[in-house]
CSV table of C-alpha atoms in Angstrom, one decimal:
chain,number,residue,atom,x,y,z
Y,1,MET,CA,39.2,38.1,11.8
Y,2,ARG,CA,41.8,35.3,11.6
Y,3,SER,CA,44.7,35.5,9.2
Y,4,VAL,CA,45.9,32.7,7.1
Y,5,ILE,CA,48.8,32.4,4.6
Y,6,VAL,CA,48.3,30.0,1.8
Y,7,ILE,CA,51.6,28.9,0.3
Y,8,GLY,CA,51.1,27.7,-3.3
Y,9,GLY,CA,48.9,29.1,-6.0
Y,10,GLY,CA,47.9,26.0,-7.9
Y,11,ILE,CA,44.2,25.0,-7.8
Y,12,SER,CA,44.6,23.4,-4.4
Y,13,GLY,CA,45.8,26.6,-2.8
Y,14,LEU,CA,43.3,28.7,-4.7
Y,15,ALA,CA,40.5,26.4,-3.5
Y,16,ALA,CA,41.7,26.9,0.0
Y,17,ALA,CA,41.7,30.6,-0.4
Y,18,TRP,CA,38.2,30.5,-1.8
Y,19,GLN,CA,37.0,28.4,1.1
Y,20,LEU,CA,38.4,31.0,3.5
Y,21,ARG,CA,36.8,34.0,1.8
Y,22,GLY,CA,34.9,36.2,4.3
Y,23,LEU,CA,36.2,34.1,7.2
Y,24,ALA,CA,39.9,35.1,7.3
Y,25,ASP,CA,42.3,37.6,6.0
Y,26,VAL,CA,44.1,35.5,3.4
Y,27,THR,CA,47.4,36.1,1.7
Y,28,LEU,CA,48.4,33.6,-1.0
Y,29,LEU,CA,52.1,33.2,-2.0
Y,30,GLU,CA,53.0,31.8,-5.4
Y,31,SER,CA,56.6,31.3,-6.5
Y,32,HIS,CA,55.8,31.6,-10.3
Y,33,THR,CA,54.7,34.8,-12.1
Y,34,LYS,CA,51.1,33.4,-12.5
Y,35,VAL,CA,48.8,31.4,-10.4
Y,36,GLY,CA,47.3,28.2,-11.7
Y,37,GLY,CA,50.0,25.6,-11.4
Y,38,LYS,CA,49.4,22.8,-13.9
Y,39,LEU,CA,46.2,24.5,-15.1
Y,40,ARG,CA,47.3,27.2,-17.5
Y,41,THR,CA,46.7,28.3,-21.1
Y,42,GLY,CA,49.1,29.4,-23.7
Y,43,THR,CA,48.9,30.0,-27.4
Y,44,ILE,CA,50.2,28.2,-30.6
Y,45,ALA,CA,49.7,29.6,-34.0
Y,46,GLY,CA,47.6,32.3,-32.4
Y,47,ILE,CA,45.2,29.8,-30.8
Y,48,THR,CA,44.6,29.5,-27.1
Y,49,VAL,CA,45.3,26.0,-25.8
Y,50,ASP,CA,45.8,24.3,-22.4
Y,51,GLU,CA,49.4,23.6,-21.6
Y,52,GLY,CA,48.7,21.4,-18.6
Y,53,ALA,CA,45.4,19.7,-17.5
Y,54,GLU,CA,42.8,20.2,-20.2
Y,55,SER,CA,39.7,18.9,-18.3
Y,56,LEU,CA,38.0,18.6,-14.9
Y,57,MET,CA,36.7,15.4,-13.5
Y,58,ALA,CA,33.0,15.4,-13.6
Y,59,LEU,CA,32.3,12.0,-11.9
Y,60,ARG,CA,33.0,13.7,-8.6
Y,61,PRO,CA,31.6,17.2,-8.0
Y,62,GLU,CA,34.2,19.4,-6.4
Y,63,ALA,CA,35.9,20.9,-9.5
Y,64,VAL,CA,32.8,21.5,-11.6
Y,65,GLU,CA,30.9,22.9,-8.6
Y,66,LEU,CA,33.6,25.3,-7.8
Y,67,ALA,CA,33.9,26.3,-11.5
Y,68,ALA,CA,30.2,27.1,-11.5
Y,69,ALA,CA,30.5,29.0,-8.2
Y,70,VAL,CA,33.2,31.3,-9.7
Y,71,GLY,CA,31.1,32.1,-12.8
Y,72,LEU,CA,32.3,29.5,-15.3
Y,73,GLY,CA,29.1,27.3,-15.2
Y,74,ASP,CA,28.1,28.4,-18.7
Y,75,ALA,CA,31.6,27.7,-20.0
Y,76,LEU,CA,31.7,24.0,-18.9
Y,77,CYS,CA,31.4,21.7,-21.9
Y,78,ASP,CA,31.5,18.0,-22.6
Y,79,PRO,CA,34.1,16.5,-24.9
Y,80,ALA,CA,33.1,14.9,-28.2
Y,81,LYS,CA,31.9,11.4,-27.8
Y,82,ALA,CA,34.6,8.9,-28.7
Y,83,PRO,CA,35.8,5.6,-27.3
Y,84,THR,CA,39.0,5.3,-25.4
Y,85,THR,CA,41.6,4.2,-28.0
Y,86,VAL,CA,44.9,2.5,-27.6
Y,87,TRP,CA,47.8,2.4,-30.1
Y,88,THR,CA,49.0,-1.1,-29.9
Y,89,HIS,CA,50.0,-4.0,-32.1
Y,90,GLY,CA,50.5,-1.4,-34.9
Y,91,ALA,CA,47.0,0.0,-35.0
Y,92,LEU,CA,44.6,2.3,-33.1
Y,93,ARG,CA,42.2,0.0,-31.3
Y,94,ALA,CA,39.2,1.1,-29.2
Y,95,LEU,CA,38.6,-0.3,-25.7
Y,96,PRO,CA,35.1,-1.8,-25.3
Y,97,PRO,CA,32.7,0.4,-23.4
Y,98,GLY,CA,32.2,-0.3,-19.7
Y,99,HIS,CA,35.8,-0.7,-18.7
Y,100,VAL,CA,37.0,0.6,-15.3
Y,101,MET,CA,40.5,2.1,-15.8
Y,102,GLY,CA,41.0,-0.5,-18.5
Y,103,VAL,CA,39.6,-3.4,-16.6
Y,104,PRO,CA,36.9,-4.9,-18.8
Y,105,THR,CA,33.5,-5.8,-17.7
Y,106,ASP,CA,32.6,-7.9,-20.8
Y,107,PRO,CA,35.5,-10.1,-21.9
Y,108,ALA,CA,33.6,-11.2,-25.0
Y,109,ALA,CA,33.7,-7.6,-26.3
Y,110,LEU,CA,37.5,-7.9,-26.6
Y,111,THR,CA,37.2,-10.6,-29.2
Y,112,GLY,CA,38.2,-9.3,-32.6
Y,113,THR,CA,39.5,-5.9,-31.3
Y,114,GLY,CA,43.2,-6.9,-31.7
Y,115,LEU,CA,43.9,-5.5,-28.2
Y,116,LEU,CA,44.7,-9.0,-26.8
Y,117,THR,CA,45.6,-12.3,-28.3
Y,118,PRO,CA,42.9,-15.0,-28.2
Y,119,GLU,CA,44.8,-16.5,-25.3
Y,120,GLY,CA,44.8,-13.2,-23.5
Y,121,VAL,CA,41.0,-12.8,-24.0
Y,122,ALA,CA,40.4,-16.3,-22.6
Y,123,ARG,CA,42.6,-15.5,-19.6
Y,124,VAL,CA,40.5,-12.4,-18.9
Y,125,ALA,CA,37.2,-14.3,-19.2
Y,126,ALA,CA,38.5,-17.0,-16.8
Y,127,GLU,CA,38.8,-14.4,-14.0
Y,128,GLU,CA,35.3,-14.9,-12.6
Y,129,ASP,CA,36.0,-18.6,-12.1
Y,130,LEU,CA,39.2,-18.0,-10.1
Y,131,PRO,CA,39.1,-18.3,-6.3
Y,132,ALA,CA,39.1,-15.0,-4.6
Y,133,THR,CA,40.2,-14.2,-1.0
Y,134,PRO,CA,39.9,-10.8,0.6
Y,135,LEU,CA,43.0,-8.6,-0.1
Y,136,ALA,CA,44.8,-7.8,3.1
Y,137,GLY,CA,46.9,-4.7,3.0
Y,138,ASP,CA,48.1,-3.1,-0.2
Y,139,CYS,CA,49.8,-4.3,-3.3
Y,140,SER,CA,50.8,-3.1,-6.8
Y,141,VAL,CA,48.2,-2.8,-9.5
Y,142,ALA,CA,50.1,-5.2,-11.7
Y,143,GLN,CA,50.4,-7.8,-8.9
Y,144,TYR,CA,46.7,-8.0,-8.2
Y,145,LEU,CA,45.3,-7.5,-11.7
Y,146,GLY,CA,48.0,-9.7,-13.2
Y,147,ASP,CA,47.0,-12.5,-11.0
Y,148,ARG,CA,43.3,-12.0,-11.8
Y,149,PHE,CA,43.4,-11.2,-15.5
Y,150,GLY,CA,46.9,-12.1,-16.7
Y,151,GLN,CA,49.9,-9.9,-17.6
Y,152,GLU,CA,48.8,-9.3,-21.2
Y,153,ALA,CA,45.7,-7.5,-20.0
Y,154,VAL,CA,47.7,-5.4,-17.6
Y,155,ASP,CA,50.2,-4.4,-20.3
Y,156,ARG,CA,47.7,-3.7,-23.1
Y,157,LEU,CA,44.5,-2.5,-21.2
Y,158,VAL,CA,45.4,-1.1,-17.8
Y,159,GLU,CA,48.9,0.2,-18.1
Y,160,PRO,CA,48.1,2.8,-20.8
Y,161,LEU,CA,45.4,4.4,-18.7
Y,162,LEU,CA,47.7,4.5,-15.6
Y,163,GLY,CA,50.4,6.2,-17.7
Y,164,GLY,CA,47.9,8.8,-18.9
Y,165,VAL,CA,46.7,9.6,-15.4
Y,166,TYR,CA,49.8,9.1,-13.2
Y,167,ALA,CA,52.7,8.9,-15.6
Y,168,GLY,CA,53.3,5.8,-13.5
Y,169,ARG,CA,53.7,2.1,-14.0
Y,170,ALA,CA,51.4,-0.7,-12.9
Y,171,ASP,CA,54.1,-2.6,-11.1
Y,172,ARG,CA,54.9,0.4,-8.8
Y,173,LEU,CA,51.5,2.0,-8.3
Y,174,SER,CA,49.3,1.2,-5.3
Y,175,LEU,CA,46.1,-0.7,-6.0
Y,176,ARG,CA,44.4,1.0,-3.1
Y,177,ALA,CA,45.4,4.5,-4.0
Y,178,ALA,CA,45.4,4.4,-7.8
Y,179,MET,CA,42.4,2.1,-8.3
Y,180,PRO,CA,40.2,2.4,-5.2
Y,181,ARG,CA,37.0,1.0,-6.7
Y,182,ILE,CA,38.9,-2.2,-7.7
Y,183,ALA,CA,40.7,-2.3,-4.4
Y,184,ALA,CA,37.3,-2.1,-2.5
Y,185,LEU,CA,36.1,-5.2,-4.4
Y,186,ALA,CA,39.4,-6.9,-3.8
Y,187,GLU,CA,39.1,-6.4,-0.1
Y,188,GLN,CA,35.7,-8.0,-0.2
Y,189,GLY,CA,37.3,-11.2,-1.7
Y,190,THR,CA,35.1,-11.3,-4.7
Y,191,ALA,CA,35.7,-12.1,-8.4
Y,192,LEU,CA,35.9,-8.8,-10.2
Y,193,LEU,CA,34.1,-9.4,-13.4
Y,194,PRO,CA,30.7,-10.3,-11.9
Y,195,ALA,CA,31.1,-7.6,-9.3
Y,196,LEU,CA,31.8,-4.9,-11.9
Y,197,ARG,CA,28.7,-6.1,-14.0
Y,198,ARG,CA,26.6,-5.8,-10.8
Y,199,MET,CA,27.8,-2.3,-10.3
Y,200,ARG,CA,26.9,-1.3,-13.8
Y,201,ALA,CA,23.5,-2.9,-13.6
Y,202,ALA,CA,22.8,-1.1,-10.3
Y,203,GLY,CA,23.4,2.3,-11.8
Y,204,ALA,CA,27.1,2.7,-12.3
Y,205,PRO,CA,28.8,5.9,-13.0
Y,206,ARG,CA,28.1,7.9,-16.2
Y,207,SER,CA,29.8,6.9,-19.4
Y,208,ALA,CA,33.4,7.8,-20.1
Y,209,ALA,CA,32.2,10.4,-22.6
Y,210,VAL,CA,31.0,12.6,-19.7
Y,211,ALA,CA,33.5,11.5,-17.1
Y,212,VAL,CA,35.3,14.8,-17.6
Y,213,GLN,CA,34.3,18.3,-18.7
Y,214,GLY,CA,36.3,21.1,-20.3
Y,215,VAL,CA,36.1,24.8,-20.1
Y,216,ALA,CA,35.5,26.8,-23.2
Y,217,GLY,CA,38.6,28.9,-23.8
Y,218,GLY,CA,40.7,26.4,-21.9
Y,219,ALA,CA,40.8,24.8,-18.4
Y,220,GLY,CA,43.5,27.4,-17.5
Y,221,ARG,CA,40.6,29.9,-17.1
Y,222,PHE,CA,39.5,28.0,-14.0
Y,223,PRO,CA,42.3,29.0,-11.5
Y,224,LEU,CA,42.2,32.6,-12.8
Y,225,ALA,CA,38.5,32.8,-12.0
Y,226,VAL,CA,39.0,31.3,-8.6
Y,227,ALA,CA,41.8,33.7,-7.9
Y,228,GLU,CA,39.5,36.6,-8.8
Y,229,ALA,CA,36.6,35.4,-6.8
Y,230,CYS,CA,38.5,34.4,-3.6
Y,231,GLY,CA,39.2,37.9,-2.4
Y,232,ALA,CA,42.7,36.9,-1.2
Y,233,ARG,CA,45.8,39.1,-1.4
Y,234,ILE,CA,47.8,37.2,-4.0
Y,235,LEU,CA,51.6,37.7,-4.2
Y,236,THR,CA,53.2,36.1,-7.3
Y,237,GLY,CA,56.9,35.7,-7.8
Y,238,THR,CA,57.1,35.1,-4.0
Y,239,THR,CA,58.7,31.9,-2.7
Y,240,ALA,CA,58.3,30.8,0.9
Y,241,ARG,CA,61.8,29.9,2.3
Y,242,SER,CA,61.0,29.0,5.9
Y,243,LEU,CA,58.3,28.6,8.5
Y,244,HIS,CA,58.7,29.5,12.2
Y,245,ARG,CA,56.5,29.1,15.2
Y,246,ILE,CA,56.1,32.3,17.2
Y,247,PRO,CA,54.4,33.1,20.5
Y,248,GLY,CA,50.6,33.0,20.5
Y,249,ASP,CA,50.5,29.8,18.4
Y,250,ARG,CA,51.1,31.8,15.3
Y,251,TRP,CA,53.3,31.3,12.3
Y,252,ARG,CA,56.0,33.4,10.7
Y,253,VAL,CA,56.7,32.9,7.0
Y,254,GLN,CA,59.9,34.1,5.5
Y,255,ALA,CA,59.8,34.5,1.7
Y,256,MET,CA,61.8,35.8,-1.1
Y,257,THR,CA,60.5,38.2,-3.7
Y,258,GLY,CA,61.9,39.9,-6.7
Y,259,ASP,CA,62.4,43.0,-4.5
Y,260,GLY,CA,64.1,41.1,-1.7
Y,261,PRO,CA,63.1,39.2,1.6
Y,262,LEU,CA,59.6,39.4,2.9
Y,263,THR,CA,58.4,38.4,6.4
Y,264,MET,CA,54.7,37.7,7.2
Y,265,GLU,CA,52.8,36.4,10.2
Y,266,ALA,CA,49.5,34.7,10.5
Y,267,ASP,CA,47.3,32.5,12.7
Y,268,GLY,CA,47.3,29.7,10.2
Y,269,VAL,CA,49.2,28.3,7.2
Y,270,VAL,CA,48.0,26.1,4.4
Y,271,LEU,CA,50.8,24.3,2.6
Y,272,ALA,CA,49.5,23.7,-0.9
Y,273,LEU,CA,52.8,22.6,-2.4
Y,274,PRO,CA,54.3,19.5,-4.1
Y,275,ALA,CA,55.4,17.0,-1.5
Y,276,PHE,CA,59.1,17.7,-1.9
Y,277,ALA,CA,58.6,21.5,-1.3
Y,278,ALA,CA,56.3,20.9,1.7
Y,279,ALA,CA,58.9,18.6,3.1
Y,280,GLU,CA,61.6,21.4,3.1
Y,281,LEU,CA,59.4,23.7,5.0
Y,282,LEU,CA,58.3,21.1,7.6
Y,283,ARG,CA,61.8,19.8,8.3
Y,284,PRO,CA,62.4,21.9,11.5
Y,285,HIS,CA,58.9,21.2,12.8
Y,286,SER,CA,58.1,17.5,12.0
Y,287,PRO,CA,61.0,15.3,10.9
Y,288,LEU,CA,58.5,12.4,10.5
Y,289,ALA,CA,56.3,14.4,8.1
Y,290,GLU,CA,59.4,15.7,6.3
Y,291,ALA,CA,60.8,12.2,5.8
Y,292,GLU,CA,57.4,10.8,4.6
Y,293,LEU,CA,56.8,13.6,2.2
Y,294,ALA,CA,60.3,13.4,0.8
Y,295,GLY,CA,59.7,9.7,0.2
Y,296,ILE,CA,57.0,10.4,-2.4
Y,297,ALA,CA,58.5,9.9,-5.9
Y,298,HIS,CA,57.6,12.2,-8.7
Y,299,ALA,CA,57.4,11.7,-12.5
Y,300,SER,CA,58.4,14.4,-14.9
Y,301,THR,CA,56.5,14.8,-18.2
Y,302,ALA,CA,56.4,16.9,-21.3
Y,303,VAL,CA,53.5,18.0,-23.5
Y,304,ILE,CA,54.2,18.7,-27.2
Y,305,THR,CA,51.5,20.9,-28.7
Y,306,MET,CA,51.2,21.1,-32.5
Y,307,ALA,CA,49.1,23.0,-34.9
Y,308,PHE,CA,48.5,21.7,-38.5
Y,309,SER,CA,46.9,23.5,-41.4
Y,310,ARG,CA,43.7,21.6,-42.4
Y,311,ALA,CA,44.2,22.7,-46.0
Y,312,GLN,CA,47.8,21.4,-46.2
Y,313,ALA,CA,47.7,18.3,-44.0
Y,314,GLY,CA,47.9,15.1,-45.8
Y,315,PHE,CA,45.6,13.4,-43.3
Y,316,LEU,CA,43.7,14.3,-40.2
Y,317,PRO,CA,42.7,11.8,-37.6
Y,318,GLU,CA,39.3,11.1,-36.2
Y,319,GLY,CA,38.5,10.5,-32.6
Y,320,ASN,CA,39.7,12.2,-29.4
Y,321,GLY,CA,43.2,10.7,-29.3
Y,322,PHE,CA,44.9,7.6,-28.1
Y,323,LEU,CA,46.9,6.0,-25.3
Y,324,VAL,CA,50.1,4.0,-25.7
Y,325,PRO,CA,51.2,0.9,-23.7
Y,326,PRO,CA,54.9,1.1,-22.7
Y,327,VAL,CA,55.3,-2.5,-23.8
Y,328,ASP,CA,55.1,-1.4,-27.4
Y,329,GLY,CA,58.3,0.6,-27.0
Y,330,HIS,CA,57.1,3.9,-28.3
Y,331,THR,CA,58.2,7.4,-27.2
Y,332,LEU,CA,54.7,8.7,-26.9
Y,333,LYS,CA,52.5,7.8,-24.0
Y,334,ALA,CA,49.4,9.6,-25.3
Y,335,ALA,CA,48.0,12.0,-27.8
Y,336,SER,CA,44.9,14.2,-27.6
Y,337,PHE,CA,43.3,15.5,-30.7
Y,338,LEU,CA,42.2,18.8,-29.2
Y,339,SER,CA,40.3,20.1,-32.3
Y,340,ASN,CA,38.2,17.0,-32.4
Y,341,LYS,CA,37.8,16.7,-28.6
Y,342,TRP,CA,36.7,20.2,-27.8
Y,343,PRO,CA,34.0,21.8,-30.0
Y,344,TRP,CA,35.0,25.3,-28.6
Y,345,LEU,CA,38.5,24.9,-30.0
Y,346,ARG,CA,37.4,23.8,-33.4
Y,347,ALA,CA,35.0,26.8,-33.6
Y,348,ALA,CA,37.7,29.2,-32.5
Y,349,ALA,CA,40.2,27.9,-35.2
Y,350,PRO,CA,38.2,26.2,-38.0
Y,351,ASP,CA,41.2,26.2,-40.4
Y,352,THR,CA,43.7,24.6,-38.0
Y,353,PHE,CA,44.0,21.2,-36.4
Y,354,VAL,CA,45.5,21.3,-32.9
Y,355,LEU,CA,46.7,18.2,-31.1
Y,356,ARG,CA,49.1,17.5,-28.3
Y,357,ALA,CA,51.3,14.5,-27.6
Y,358,SER,CA,52.5,13.5,-24.1
Y,359,VAL,CA,55.8,11.9,-23.2
Y,360,GLY,CA,57.4,10.9,-19.9
Y,361,ARG,CA,56.7,8.3,-17.3
Y,362,ILE,CA,58.4,7.6,-14.0
Y,363,GLY,CA,62.0,6.5,-14.7
Y,364,GLU,CA,62.2,8.1,-18.2
Y,365,ASP,CA,64.6,10.9,-17.3
Y,366,GLU,CA,66.9,10.1,-20.2
Y,367,LEU,CA,64.0,10.6,-22.6
Y,368,LEU,CA,63.1,13.9,-21.1
Y,369,ALA,CA,66.7,15.2,-21.2
Y,370,ARG,CA,66.5,15.4,-25.0
Y,371,PRO,CA,66.2,18.9,-26.6
Y,372,ASP,CA,62.8,20.2,-27.5
Y,373,ARG,CA,63.4,19.8,-31.2
Y,374,HIS,CA,64.2,16.1,-30.7
Y,375,LEU,CA,61.0,15.5,-28.8
Y,376,VAL,CA,59.0,17.3,-31.5
Y,377,ARG,CA,60.5,15.2,-34.3
Y,378,SER,CA,59.9,12.0,-32.4
Y,379,ALA,CA,56.3,13.0,-31.7
Y,380,ILE,CA,55.7,13.8,-35.4
Y,381,THR,CA,57.3,10.5,-36.6
Y,382,GLU,CA,55.2,8.4,-34.2
Y,383,LEU,CA,52.0,10.3,-35.0
Y,384,HIS,CA,52.5,9.5,-38.7
Y,385,ARG,CA,53.0,5.9,-37.8
Y,386,ALA,CA,49.9,5.8,-35.5
Y,387,VAL,CA,47.3,7.8,-37.5
Y,388,GLY,CA,48.6,8.5,-41.0
Y,389,PRO,CA,50.7,11.0,-43.0
Y,390,MET,CA,49.6,14.3,-41.4
Y,391,GLY,CA,52.5,16.3,-42.8
Y,392,GLU,CA,54.5,18.9,-40.9
Y,393,PRO,CA,53.0,21.2,-38.3
Y,394,LEU,CA,52.7,25.0,-38.7
Y,395,ALA,CA,54.0,25.4,-35.2
Y,396,ALA,CA,55.1,23.2,-32.3
Y,397,ARG,CA,55.9,23.8,-28.7
Y,398,VAL,CA,57.2,21.7,-25.8
Y,399,THR,CA,55.9,22.4,-22.3
Y,400,ARG,CA,57.9,20.6,-19.6
Y,401,TRP,CA,56.5,19.6,-16.2
Y,402,ASP,CA,59.5,18.8,-14.0
Y,403,ARG,CA,58.5,16.4,-11.1
Y,404,GLY,CA,54.9,17.2,-12.0
Y,405,LEU,CA,53.1,14.1,-10.9
Y,406,PRO,CA,53.4,12.4,-7.5
Y,407,GLN,CA,53.6,8.6,-7.6
Y,408,TYR,CA,51.2,6.7,-5.4
Y,409,GLY,CA,53.4,3.8,-4.6
Y,410,VAL,CA,52.4,0.7,-2.7
Y,411,GLY,CA,51.4,1.8,0.8
Y,412,HIS,CA,50.6,5.3,-0.2
Y,413,ARG,CA,47.4,5.6,1.8
Y,414,GLU,CA,49.2,4.5,4.9
Y,415,ARG,CA,52.0,7.0,4.2
Y,416,VAL,CA,49.5,9.8,3.8
Y,417,ALA,CA,47.9,8.8,7.1
Y,418,ARG,CA,51.3,9.1,8.8
Y,419,ILE,CA,51.9,12.5,7.2
Y,420,ARG,CA,48.6,13.9,8.2
Y,421,GLU,CA,49.0,12.5,11.8
Y,422,ALA,CA,52.4,14.1,12.1
Y,423,ALA,CA,51.4,17.4,10.6
Y,424,GLY,CA,48.2,17.5,12.6
Y,425,LYS,CA,50.3,18.0,15.7
Y,426,LEU,CA,51.2,21.5,14.4
Y,427,PRO,CA,48.4,23.8,15.4
Y,428,GLY,CA,47.0,26.0,12.6
Y,429,LEU,CA,48.8,24.2,9.8
Y,430,ALA,CA,47.2,22.0,7.1
Y,431,LEU,CA,48.3,20.3,3.9
Y,432,ALA,CA,46.7,20.3,0.4
Y,433,GLY,CA,47.6,19.2,-3.1
Y,434,ALA,CA,48.0,16.3,-5.5
Y,435,ALA,CA,50.4,14.3,-3.2
Y,436,TYR,CA,47.6,13.0,-0.9
Y,437,GLU,CA,44.2,11.7,-2.1
Y,438,GLY,CA,44.2,12.2,-5.8
Y,439,VAL,CA,46.1,13.8,-8.7
Y,440,GLY,CA,43.1,15.1,-10.6
Y,441,VAL,CA,41.7,18.6,-10.4
Y,442,ALA,CA,38.6,17.6,-8.5
Y,443,ALA,CA,40.7,15.8,-5.8
Y,444,CYS,CA,43.0,18.8,-5.5
Y,445,VAL,CA,40.0,21.2,-5.0
Y,446,ALA,CA,38.8,18.8,-2.3
Y,447,THR,CA,42.1,18.8,-0.5
Y,448,GLY,CA,42.3,22.6,-0.6
Y,449,ARG,CA,38.8,23.2,0.8
Y,450,ALA,CA,39.4,20.6,3.5
Y,451,ALA,CA,42.7,22.2,4.5
Y,452,ALA,CA,41.0,25.5,4.8
Y,453,ARG,CA,38.4,24.1,7.1
Y,454,GLN,CA,41.0,22.4,9.2
Y,455,VAL,CA,43.2,25.5,9.6
Y,456,LEU,CA,40.2,27.6,10.6
Y,457,ALA,CA,39.3,25.0,13.2
Y,458,GLY,CA,42.9,25.1,14.6
Y,459,ALA,CA,43.9,28.6,14.1
């Protein structure tokens, strides 16, 4: 039986270990005290809540299928139905249904929403009459969509959703990597509005209300269930320090534990790490892969979770939350009303209203350097301005994700191709994680399983 060392115990590494079950002797190394990465639960006011990702993409199958396979099928649940809402121009305003990452399919539905000025709505509607030539190569989201729909639409409709997913900015993010469906149409040289309407008429994806699913008890249950089901030897508190090629096309991993150094050998290695950490380990073996990985920027974020007494709160909001355009100049980039969004949470704590606010986009290091108490106070102040006088929370906690989200800059897909080509010259080694083909849970699961298949083929 082959042996494989998986370095990284987030969902990507755990998915790799699960894929290898019964096919290899697997050891998984995780530097933190618990597996799960950005999928983890904590408690506030005695209530279990997610501290990182709170849902799994349901429009692609990898995450929900794996969740079902490890025994969580009955725990998968849909969020409450509610429109995507943006806090802009001083009010909460719902995006019309049918948008694709903020790109509208029916400009007329924007009229009267207050999302755009009348001139902005007219500019969006004019898109289908603009000449369209096939997009050659890559460009930023803002460059392409700004030319097609106008800058106001980018600022008020697209930018808030990109901030929620990537903590990125439209003028830096790759159209091909961040919005592949739009990029595919752009490469055909077609106007977007009629093309998007044709896609919907032909049986487009399910509505946004079921685009994601949660896990009753918290999405943080998911990696723990995978860890239990994968059958791997899991060593937490163990940080890989270096990789070495040894005779027989094998790998030696030198790691540090709380008890001192640890040396292990295996036929194959899966690096399921952030790009900057994978770069460090690959430096002696592939300077090209190391340089390309190190070139991927990362955004830091923070999540401020708060619990309010329903009896004492002056006001409780409706809906599932809201997104915030950076152009409005607020500290918050999003808020999620967890007790409204997830029925399981409301049932678990009927007397408490739990929400979480998010801060931090690429380039906002000064904001994130503020103490926790300042972030909490800023979040409360802006929540009162956005939704009404909720009063003071019973409890609040800040969870920081340092360099948590890789940025898919212009040319990202080409960069990933160069990384994979360079790393592919190292027999028995494969890469997985959010740095490559998607930052969502489903995409990470897909990279983990693919890396496991690759390393088996080459080990």
